Amino acid sequence: MRKQVCIGVLAMSFLVSMLAVAPASAKSINGVRAQIPFDFHVGSSLMPAGDYTINAVTEDDAALRIGNGSRNAIALTSSKEANPGSKSKSRLVFHKYGDQYFLAAVWGAELTGRVLPESKRERSLRREMRVAENGGAAMEIVTINAQ
């Protein structure tokens, strides 16, 4: 009986310690701030150029709020690990097609970033530009450093 109680206590301690660690790593995106000098898309929302703050809406960062005080957009995201040896700095990554920008990823101070899914508008624009460029690479990647 004592052995079962000890195993139960150890299992509970392990579970509690894992739960305590998860939110700390998940919140690496919270409070990321950046000055974005161009209008950009987040999903179906067009956001004007300006100062933006990114905060997690969910404990696991699966949903992010991108806002500038007057405009906010919510984006569902997935996790992405940085390449080994890459530098750890906060940044926003955009896909650029002509003069249109789409927020593609948000990286916090840790080596885990959040990737936004490609919107219907971005997919359509990418296809159009590929046809216009005869299959050439029409997308540029633009990175904005964040605080």
mmCIF file of C-alpha atoms in Angstrom:
data_model
loop_
_atom_site.group_PDB
_atom_site.id
_atom_site.type_symbol
_atom_site.label_atom_id
_atom_site.label_comp_id
_atom_site.label_asym_id
_atom_site.label_seq_id
_atom_site.Cartn_x
_atom_site.Cartn_y
_atom_site.Cartn_z
ATOM 1 C CA MET A 1 0.000 0.000 0.000
ATOM 2 C CA ARG A 2 2.825 2.397 0.880
ATOM 3 C CA LYS A 3 4.513 1.686 -2.440
ATOM 4 C CA GLN A 4 1.309 2.587 -4.354
ATOM 5 C CA VAL A 5 0.963 5.867 -2.409
ATOM 6 C CA CYS A 6 4.593 6.788 -3.173
ATOM 7 C CA ILE A 7 4.154 6.054 -6.875
ATOM 8 C CA GLY A 8 0.921 8.096 -6.888
ATOM 9 C CA VAL A 9 2.632 11.038 -5.176
ATOM 10 C CA LEU A 10 5.570 10.890 -7.610
ATOM 11 C CA ALA A 11 3.244 10.757 -10.607
ATOM 12 C CA MET A 12 1.239 13.715 -9.295
ATOM 13 C CA SER A 13 4.442 15.697 -8.602
ATOM 14 C CA PHE A 14 5.666 15.023 -12.136
ATOM 15 C CA LEU A 15 2.341 16.103 -13.638
ATOM 16 C CA VAL A 16 2.256 19.326 -11.591
ATOM 17 C CA SER A 17 5.860 20.156 -12.542
ATOM 18 C CA MET A 18 5.114 19.613 -16.246
ATOM 19 C CA LEU A 19 2.063 21.860 -16.069
ATOM 20 C CA ALA A 20 4.101 24.559 -14.339
ATOM 21 C CA VAL A 21 6.760 24.499 -17.083
ATOM 22 C CA ALA A 22 4.411 24.498 -20.095
ATOM 23 C CA PRO A 23 2.933 27.994 -19.713
ATOM 24 C CA ALA A 24 6.365 29.594 -19.312
ATOM 25 C CA SER A 25 7.603 28.261 -22.645
ATOM 26 C CA ALA A 26 4.266 28.834 -24.341
ATOM 27 C CA LYS A 27 4.233 32.516 -23.446
ATOM 28 C CA SER A 28 7.421 33.393 -25.348
ATOM 29 C CA ILE A 29 5.300 35.221 -27.939
ATOM 30 C CA ASN A 30 3.435 37.355 -25.381
ATOM 31 C CA GLY A 31 4.248 41.022 -25.629
ATOM 32 C CA VAL A 32 6.253 40.868 -28.859
ATOM 33 C CA ARG A 33 6.192 44.409 -30.253
ATOM 34 C CA ALA A 34 7.136 45.651 -33.715
ATOM 35 C CA GLN A 35 6.893 48.733 -35.898
ATOM 36 C CA ILE A 36 5.497 47.519 -39.224
ATOM 37 C CA PRO A 37 6.064 50.080 -41.996
ATOM 38 C CA PHE A 38 3.515 48.663 -44.466
ATOM 39 C CA ASP A 39 -0.114 47.505 -44.558
ATOM 40 C CA PHE A 40 -0.403 43.724 -44.205
ATOM 41 C CA HIS A 41 -2.898 40.875 -44.100
ATOM 42 C CA VAL A 42 -3.627 38.600 -41.144
ATOM 43 C CA GLY A 43 -6.009 35.971 -42.458
ATOM 44 C CA SER A 44 -8.843 37.935 -44.065
ATOM 45 C CA SER A 45 -8.082 41.177 -42.154
ATOM 46 C CA LEU A 46 -6.106 44.054 -43.679
ATOM 47 C CA MET A 47 -4.040 45.776 -40.991
ATOM 48 C CA PRO A 48 -2.612 49.292 -41.449
ATOM 49 C CA ALA A 49 1.070 50.095 -40.961
ATOM 50 C CA GLY A 50 1.974 50.979 -37.373
ATOM 51 C CA ASP A 51 3.099 49.766 -33.960
ATOM 52 C CA TYR A 52 1.808 46.273 -33.147
ATOM 53 C CA THR A 53 1.803 44.011 -30.122
ATOM 54 C CA ILE A 54 1.313 40.252 -30.352
ATOM 55 C CA ASN A 55 -0.176 38.365 -27.422
ATOM 56 C CA ALA A 56 -1.259 34.785 -26.915
ATOM 57 C CA VAL A 57 -4.999 34.277 -26.603
ATOM 58 C CA THR A 58 -4.606 30.654 -25.531
ATOM 59 C CA GLU A 59 -2.188 29.151 -23.034
ATOM 60 C CA ASP A 60 -0.378 27.169 -25.741
ATOM 61 C CA ASP A 61 -0.039 30.149 -28.154
ATOM 62 C CA ALA A 62 -2.252 28.344 -30.692
ATOM 63 C CA ALA A 63 -4.223 31.592 -31.125
ATOM 64 C CA LEU A 64 -2.545 34.992 -31.262
ATOM 65 C CA ARG A 65 -3.968 38.521 -31.102
ATOM 66 C CA ILE A 66 -2.169 40.964 -33.360
ATOM 67 C CA GLY A 67 -3.193 44.511 -32.504
ATOM 68 C CA ASN A 68 -2.265 48.185 -32.553
ATOM 69 C CA GLY A 69 -4.818 49.591 -30.112
ATOM 70 C CA SER A 70 -7.505 50.367 -32.676
ATOM 71 C CA ARG A 71 -7.285 47.269 -34.907
ATOM 72 C CA ASN A 72 -7.004 43.660 -33.769
ATOM 73 C CA ALA A 73 -6.915 40.357 -35.596
ATOM 74 C CA ILE A 74 -6.911 36.836 -34.184
ATOM 75 C CA ALA A 75 -4.860 34.173 -35.936
ATOM 76 C CA LEU A 76 -4.730 30.437 -35.324
ATOM 77 C CA THR A 77 -1.153 29.202 -35.504
ATOM 78 C CA SER A 78 1.000 26.115 -35.359
ATOM 79 C CA SER A 79 4.365 25.646 -33.674
ATOM 80 C CA LYS A 80 7.646 25.719 -35.566
ATOM 81 C CA GLU A 81 11.115 24.950 -34.237
ATOM 82 C CA ALA A 82 14.074 27.037 -35.365
ATOM 83 C CA ASN A 83 16.976 25.435 -37.188
ATOM 84 C CA PRO A 84 19.779 24.338 -34.864
ATOM 85 C CA GLY A 85 22.335 27.093 -34.465
ATOM 86 C CA SER A 86 19.942 29.905 -35.430
ATOM 87 C CA LYS A 87 19.982 33.071 -33.385
ATOM 88 C CA SER A 88 17.182 33.625 -30.936
ATOM 89 C CA LYS A 89 15.554 37.016 -31.496
ATOM 90 C CA SER A 90 11.994 38.227 -31.701
ATOM 91 C CA ARG A 91 10.812 38.881 -35.240
ATOM 92 C CA LEU A 92 7.837 38.880 -37.578
ATOM 93 C CA VAL A 93 8.085 37.186 -40.956
ATOM 94 C CA PHE A 94 5.971 38.301 -43.914
ATOM 95 C CA HIS A 95 5.382 36.883 -47.372
ATOM 96 C CA LYS A 96 5.438 39.657 -49.977
ATOM 97 C CA TYR A 97 3.730 39.415 -53.364
ATOM 98 C CA GLY A 98 4.146 42.610 -55.357
ATOM 99 C CA ASP A 99 3.005 45.316 -52.926
ATOM 100 C CA GLN A 100 0.946 43.027 -50.669
ATOM 101 C CA TYR A 101 2.269 41.586 -47.397
ATOM 102 C CA PHE A 102 0.940 38.606 -45.433
ATOM 103 C CA LEU A 103 2.003 37.837 -41.858
ATOM 104 C CA ALA A 104 3.477 34.333 -42.061
ATOM 105 C CA ALA A 105 5.198 33.742 -38.700
ATOM 106 C CA VAL A 106 5.922 35.272 -35.306
ATOM 107 C CA TRP A 107 9.065 34.371 -33.378
ATOM 108 C CA GLY A 108 9.503 35.156 -29.699
ATOM 109 C CA ALA A 109 12.781 35.288 -27.822
ATOM 110 C CA GLU A 110 13.004 31.492 -27.755
ATOM 111 C CA LEU A 111 13.674 29.079 -30.601
ATOM 112 C CA THR A 112 9.998 28.257 -31.088
ATOM 113 C CA GLY A 113 7.935 30.334 -33.474
ATOM 114 C CA ARG A 114 4.289 30.391 -34.452
ATOM 115 C CA VAL A 115 3.332 29.927 -38.105
ATOM 116 C CA LEU A 116 0.112 31.360 -39.516
ATOM 117 C CA PRO A 117 -1.739 29.361 -42.161
ATOM 118 C CA GLU A 118 -1.818 30.710 -45.673
ATOM 119 C CA SER A 119 -5.099 32.552 -46.339
ATOM 120 C CA LYS A 120 -7.255 31.996 -49.428
ATOM 121 C CA ARG A 121 -6.257 35.461 -50.629
ATOM 122 C CA GLU A 122 -2.547 34.658 -50.340
ATOM 123 C CA ARG A 123 -2.942 31.291 -52.105
ATOM 124 C CA SER A 124 -4.861 32.934 -54.943
ATOM 125 C CA LEU A 125 -2.340 35.771 -55.289
ATOM 126 C CA ARG A 126 0.566 33.305 -55.254
ATOM 127 C CA ARG A 127 -1.034 31.296 -58.080
ATOM 128 C CA GLU A 128 -1.715 34.426 -60.133
ATOM 129 C CA MET A 129 1.839 35.681 -59.714
ATOM 130 C CA ARG A 130 3.301 32.289 -60.645
ATOM 131 C CA VAL A 131 1.317 32.285 -63.869
ATOM 132 C CA ALA A 132 2.367 35.884 -64.607
ATOM 133 C CA GLU A 133 6.022 35.038 -63.878
ATOM 134 C CA ASN A 134 5.864 31.770 -65.897
ATOM 135 C CA GLY A 135 6.499 29.644 -62.847
ATOM 136 C CA GLY A 136 9.206 31.869 -61.375
ATOM 137 C CA ALA A 137 9.475 32.657 -57.688
ATOM 138 C CA ALA A 138 7.066 35.536 -57.094
ATOM 139 C CA MET A 139 7.216 35.611 -53.291
ATOM 140 C CA GLU A 140 9.742 37.516 -51.207
ATOM 141 C CA ILE A 141 10.294 36.961 -47.493
ATOM 142 C CA VAL A 142 10.458 40.131 -45.394
ATOM 143 C CA THR A 143 11.557 40.039 -41.748
ATOM 144 C CA ILE A 144 10.828 42.793 -39.211
ATOM 145 C CA ASN A 145 12.806 42.683 -35.961
ATOM 146 C CA ALA A 146 10.673 42.932 -32.848
ATOM 147 C CA GLN A 147 11.200 43.746 -29.194
#
